[in-house]
């Protein structure tokens, strides 16, 4: 015979609200509400707290009201010291030597220095760009509006 699904899960957790016979969850009761909030200020799930659906709804509304009244934080950031990328690889249990550090890859994007305008002390360098040969077209040439052409056209 197969074991029933309830036997695998174990005994259902009893809610704090049921144990202490609390009917109304007051949003001003911070000590009670903190029991239903994780250390990162997240509302704990029903399966963790053992609340019924109605109890969880009431707890969530009370926590949200308390947050809005600034009695509970929306987020509580916990800073822990971390080693960064691969920080734990230096002391390996399998007696392998640590990897050699390789130089960083070259960036394809221009650096900030290349994007900035030159300062007063730096000289501006003019670079001549070679012009491409003009292609002949069947369209008439553009009119020259210089003063020399105007003098040629007007008779005196």
PDB file of C-alpha atoms in Angstrom:
ATOM      1  CA  UNK A   1       0.000   0.000   0.000  1.00  0.00           C
ATOM      2  CA  UNK A   2       1.076   3.564  -0.708  1.00  0.00           C
ATOM      3  CA  UNK A   3       1.491   5.951   2.206  1.00  0.00           C
ATOM      4  CA  UNK A   4      -1.125   8.677   2.226  1.00  0.00           C
ATOM      5  CA  UNK A   5      -0.035  12.209   1.245  1.00  0.00           C
ATOM      6  CA  UNK A   6      -0.793  13.441   4.783  1.00  0.00           C
ATOM      7  CA  UNK A   7       1.620  10.920   6.323  1.00  0.00           C
ATOM      8  CA  UNK A   8       4.500  12.242   4.216  1.00  0.00           C
ATOM      9  CA  UNK A   9       3.902  15.876   5.113  1.00  0.00           C
ATOM     10  CA  UNK A  10       3.644  15.420   8.821  1.00  0.00           C
ATOM     11  CA  UNK A  11       1.461  17.274  11.265  1.00  0.00           C
ATOM     12  CA  UNK A  12      -0.046  20.605  10.167  1.00  0.00           C
ATOM     13  CA  UNK A  13       1.384  23.601  12.015  1.00  0.00           C
ATOM     14  CA  UNK A  14      -1.021  25.377  14.338  1.00  0.00           C
ATOM     15  CA  UNK A  15      -1.308  29.137  13.943  1.00  0.00           C
ATOM     16  CA  UNK A  16      -0.167  31.551  16.655  1.00  0.00           C
ATOM     17  CA  UNK A  17      -3.569  33.212  16.379  1.00  0.00           C
ATOM     18  CA  UNK A  18      -5.336  29.938  17.186  1.00  0.00           C
ATOM     19  CA  UNK A  19      -2.967  29.087  20.047  1.00  0.00           C
ATOM     20  CA  UNK A  20      -3.368  32.481  21.717  1.00  0.00           C
ATOM     21  CA  UNK A  21      -7.096  32.672  20.809  1.00  0.00           C
ATOM     22  CA  UNK A  22      -6.783  36.007  18.997  1.00  0.00           C
ATOM     23  CA  UNK A  23      -9.923  36.947  17.068  1.00  0.00           C
ATOM     24  CA  UNK A  24      -9.083  40.473  15.878  1.00  0.00           C
ATOM     25  CA  UNK A  25      -5.697  41.382  14.417  1.00  0.00           C
ATOM     26  CA  UNK A  26      -4.968  45.011  15.221  1.00  0.00           C
ATOM     27  CA  UNK A  27      -2.656  46.851  12.815  1.00  0.00           C
ATOM     28  CA  UNK A  28      -1.234  48.780  15.803  1.00  0.00           C
ATOM     29  CA  UNK A  29      -0.060  45.570  17.534  1.00  0.00           C
ATOM     30  CA  UNK A  30       3.453  45.526  16.101  1.00  0.00           C
ATOM     31  CA  UNK A  31       4.723  42.684  18.307  1.00  0.00           C
ATOM     32  CA  UNK A  32       2.050  40.343  16.939  1.00  0.00           C
ATOM     33  CA  UNK A  33       2.545  41.447  13.327  1.00  0.00           C
ATOM     34  CA  UNK A  34       6.332  40.972  13.497  1.00  0.00           C
ATOM     35  CA  UNK A  35       5.750  37.246  14.049  1.00  0.00           C
ATOM     36  CA  UNK A  36       4.190  37.035  10.572  1.00  0.00           C
ATOM     37  CA  UNK A  37       6.942  39.033   8.842  1.00  0.00           C
ATOM     38  CA  UNK A  38      10.382  37.697   7.860  1.00  0.00           C
ATOM     39  CA  UNK A  39      13.638  39.446   8.713  1.00  0.00           C
ATOM     40  CA  UNK A  40      13.561  40.969   5.213  1.00  0.00           C
ATOM     41  CA  UNK A  41      10.075  42.397   5.891  1.00  0.00           C
ATOM     42  CA  UNK A  42       8.236  39.874   3.702  1.00  0.00           C
ATOM     43  CA  UNK A  43       4.882  38.477   4.793  1.00  0.00           C
ATOM     44  CA  UNK A  44       5.362  34.814   5.658  1.00  0.00           C
ATOM     45  CA  UNK A  45       3.351  32.208   3.769  1.00  0.00           C
ATOM     46  CA  UNK A  46       0.419  30.260   5.210  1.00  0.00           C
ATOM     47  CA  UNK A  47       2.326  26.999   5.160  1.00  0.00           C
ATOM     48  CA  UNK A  48       5.042  28.600   7.318  1.00  0.00           C
ATOM     49  CA  UNK A  49       2.769  30.296   9.850  1.00  0.00           C
ATOM     50  CA  UNK A  50      -0.052  27.752   9.841  1.00  0.00           C
ATOM     51  CA  UNK A  51      -2.737  30.395   9.305  1.00  0.00           C
ATOM     52  CA  UNK A  52      -6.063  29.617   7.703  1.00  0.00           C
ATOM     53  CA  UNK A  53      -7.009  31.518   4.541  1.00  0.00           C
ATOM     54  CA  UNK A  54      -9.122  34.023   6.482  1.00  0.00           C
ATOM     55  CA  UNK A  55      -6.442  34.521   9.133  1.00  0.00           C
ATOM     56  CA  UNK A  56      -3.797  35.087   6.452  1.00  0.00           C
ATOM     57  CA  UNK A  57      -6.020  37.653   4.723  1.00  0.00           C
ATOM     58  CA  UNK A  58      -6.522  39.536   7.996  1.00  0.00           C
ATOM     59  CA  UNK A  59      -2.821  39.409   8.859  1.00  0.00           C
ATOM     60  CA  UNK A  60      -1.861  40.689   5.395  1.00  0.00           C
ATOM     61  CA  UNK A  61      -4.295  43.611   5.613  1.00  0.00           C
ATOM     62  CA  UNK A  62      -3.062  44.515   9.115  1.00  0.00           C
ATOM     63  CA  UNK A  63       0.584  44.393   7.987  1.00  0.00           C
ATOM     64  CA  UNK A  64      -0.173  46.555   4.950  1.00  0.00           C
ATOM     65  CA  UNK A  65      -1.981  49.111   7.112  1.00  0.00           C
ATOM     66  CA  UNK A  66       0.898  49.145   9.614  1.00  0.00           C
ATOM     67  CA  UNK A  67       3.376  49.680   6.780  1.00  0.00           C
ATOM     68  CA  UNK A  68       1.357  52.573   5.428  1.00  0.00           C
ATOM     69  CA  UNK A  69       1.277  54.143   8.898  1.00  0.00           C
ATOM     70  CA  UNK A  70       5.082  53.663   9.094  1.00  0.00           C
ATOM     71  CA  UNK A  71       4.922  51.209  11.986  1.00  0.00           C
ATOM     72  CA  UNK A  72       6.497  48.397   9.939  1.00  0.00           C
ATOM     73  CA  UNK A  73       9.113  48.728   7.191  1.00  0.00           C
ATOM     74  CA  UNK A  74       8.275  47.894   3.581  1.00  0.00           C
ATOM     75  CA  UNK A  75      11.770  46.510   3.082  1.00  0.00           C
ATOM     76  CA  UNK A  76      14.471  45.701   5.565  1.00  0.00           C
ATOM     77  CA  UNK A  77      17.796  45.328   3.808  1.00  0.00           C
ATOM     78  CA  UNK A  78      20.285  43.139   5.556  1.00  0.00           C
ATOM     79  CA  UNK A  79      23.838  43.670   4.420  1.00  0.00           C
ATOM     80  CA  UNK A  80      26.152  40.718   4.677  1.00  0.00           C
ATOM     81  CA  UNK A  81      29.793  40.583   3.730  1.00  0.00           C
ATOM     82  CA  UNK A  82      30.242  38.583   0.560  1.00  0.00           C
ATOM     83  CA  UNK A  83      33.404  37.518  -1.175  1.00  0.00           C
ATOM     84  CA  UNK A  84      32.211  38.398  -4.657  1.00  0.00           C
ATOM     85  CA  UNK A  85      32.596  36.180  -7.696  1.00  0.00           C
ATOM     86  CA  UNK A  86      34.263  32.908  -6.816  1.00  0.00           C
ATOM     87  CA  UNK A  87      35.464  34.070  -3.414  1.00  0.00           C
ATOM     88  CA  UNK A  88      35.064  30.639  -1.817  1.00  0.00           C
ATOM     89  CA  UNK A  89      37.126  28.851  -4.451  1.00  0.00           C
ATOM     90  CA  UNK A  90      40.445  29.634  -2.796  1.00  0.00           C
ATOM     91  CA  UNK A  91      40.046  27.016  -0.055  1.00  0.00           C
ATOM     92  CA  UNK A  92      38.821  23.910  -1.826  1.00  0.00           C
ATOM     93  CA  UNK A  93      38.127  20.666  -0.029  1.00  0.00           C
ATOM     94  CA  UNK A  94      39.290  18.445  -2.899  1.00  0.00           C
ATOM     95  CA  UNK A  95      42.910  19.718  -2.731  1.00  0.00           C
ATOM     96  CA  UNK A  96      42.851  21.259  -6.201  1.00  0.00           C
ATOM     97  CA  UNK A  97      45.078  24.306  -6.674  1.00  0.00           C
ATOM     98  CA  UNK A  98      43.341  27.672  -7.097  1.00  0.00           C
ATOM     99  CA  UNK A  99      42.808  28.947 -10.618  1.00  0.00           C
ATOM    100  CA  UNK A 100      45.231  31.483 -12.047  1.00  0.00           C
ATOM    101  CA  UNK A 101      43.840  34.952 -12.440  1.00  0.00           C
ATOM    102  CA  UNK A 102      43.741  36.103 -16.028  1.00  0.00           C
ATOM    103  CA  UNK A 103      43.731  39.710 -17.241  1.00  0.00           C
ATOM    104  CA  UNK A 104      40.314  41.251 -17.909  1.00  0.00           C
ATOM    105  CA  UNK A 105      38.892  41.296 -21.411  1.00  0.00           C
ATOM    106  CA  UNK A 106      39.294  44.452 -23.470  1.00  0.00           C
ATOM    107  CA  UNK A 107      36.129  46.531 -23.676  1.00  0.00           C
ATOM    108  CA  UNK A 108      34.624  47.043 -27.097  1.00  0.00           C
ATOM    109  CA  UNK A 109      32.748  50.136 -25.935  1.00  0.00           C
ATOM    110  CA  UNK A 110      34.604  53.472 -25.738  1.00  0.00           C
ATOM    111  CA  UNK A 111      35.707  54.484 -22.279  1.00  0.00           C
ATOM    112  CA  UNK A 112      34.552  57.610 -20.507  1.00  0.00           C
ATOM    113  CA  UNK A 113      37.800  59.404 -21.378  1.00  0.00           C
ATOM    114  CA  UNK A 114      37.151  58.897 -25.084  1.00  0.00           C
ATOM    115  CA  UNK A 115      33.614  60.268 -24.822  1.00  0.00           C
ATOM    116  CA  UNK A 116      34.513  63.453 -22.941  1.00  0.00           C
ATOM    117  CA  UNK A 117      35.214  66.752 -24.666  1.00  0.00           C
ATOM    118  CA  UNK A 118      38.848  67.902 -24.591  1.00  0.00           C
ATOM    119  CA  UNK A 119      39.843  70.189 -21.747  1.00  0.00           C
ATOM    120  CA  UNK A 120      41.281  73.697 -22.175  1.00  0.00           C
ATOM    121  CA  UNK A 121      44.873  72.455 -22.006  1.00  0.00           C
ATOM    122  CA  UNK A 122      44.421  69.869 -24.737  1.00  0.00           C
ATOM    123  CA  UNK A 123      44.742  70.883 -28.368  1.00  0.00           C
ATOM    124  CA  UNK A 124      42.080  70.130 -30.914  1.00  0.00           C
ATOM    125  CA  UNK A 125      43.436  68.065 -33.768  1.00  0.00           C
ATOM    126  CA  UNK A 126      41.861  68.432 -37.198  1.00  0.00           C
ATOM    127  CA  UNK A 127      41.872  65.240 -39.148  1.00  0.00           C
ATOM    128  CA  UNK A 128      41.277  65.416 -42.869  1.00  0.00           C
ATOM    129  CA  UNK A 129      38.779  62.929 -44.142  1.00  0.00           C
ATOM    130  CA  UNK A 130      39.399  61.818 -47.719  1.00  0.00           C
ATOM    131  CA  UNK A 131      36.504  62.746 -49.979  1.00  0.00           C
ATOM    132  CA  UNK A 132      34.883  60.136 -52.112  1.00  0.00           C
ATOM    133  CA  UNK A 133      34.824  60.787 -55.856  1.00  0.00           C
ATOM    134  CA  UNK A 134      31.565  62.299 -57.010  1.00  0.00           C
ATOM    135  CA  UNK A 135      29.374  60.134 -59.142  1.00  0.00           C
ATOM    136  CA  UNK A 136      27.973  61.548 -62.366  1.00  0.00           C
ATOM    137  CA  UNK A 137      24.236  61.830 -62.476  1.00  0.00           C
ATOM    138  CA  UNK A 138      21.777  62.875 -65.128  1.00  0.00           C
ATOM    139  CA  UNK A 139      20.309  65.527 -62.824  1.00  0.00           C
ATOM    140  CA  UNK A 140      21.260  69.165 -63.493  1.00  0.00           C
ATOM    141  CA  UNK A 141      24.025  70.599 -61.323  1.00  0.00           C
ATOM    142  CA  UNK A 142      23.109  72.704 -58.336  1.00  0.00           C
ATOM    143  CA  UNK A 143      22.880  76.445 -58.916  1.00  0.00           C
ATOM    144  CA  UNK A 144      25.901  78.407 -57.738  1.00  0.00           C
ATOM    145  CA  UNK A 145      24.718  81.427 -55.757  1.00  0.00           C
ATOM    146  CA  UNK A 146      28.095  83.063 -55.284  1.00  0.00           C
ATOM    147  CA  UNK A 147      28.622  86.721 -56.169  1.00  0.00           C
ATOM    148  CA  UNK A 148      30.762  85.936 -59.223  1.00  0.00           C
ATOM    149  CA  UNK A 149      27.961  84.102 -60.982  1.00  0.00           C
ATOM    150  CA  UNK A 150      25.502  86.897 -60.236  1.00  0.00           C
ATOM    151  CA  UNK A 151      27.810  89.464 -61.849  1.00  0.00           C
ATOM    152  CA  UNK A 152      28.174  87.347 -64.982  1.00  0.00           C
ATOM    153  CA  UNK A 153      24.433  86.960 -65.438  1.00  0.00           C
ATOM    154  CA  UNK A 154      23.399  90.607 -64.969  1.00  0.00           C
ATOM    155  CA  UNK A 155      24.257  92.896 -67.949  1.00  0.00           C
ATOM    156  CA  UNK A 156      25.399  96.431 -67.095  1.00  0.00           C
TER     157      UNK A 156
END
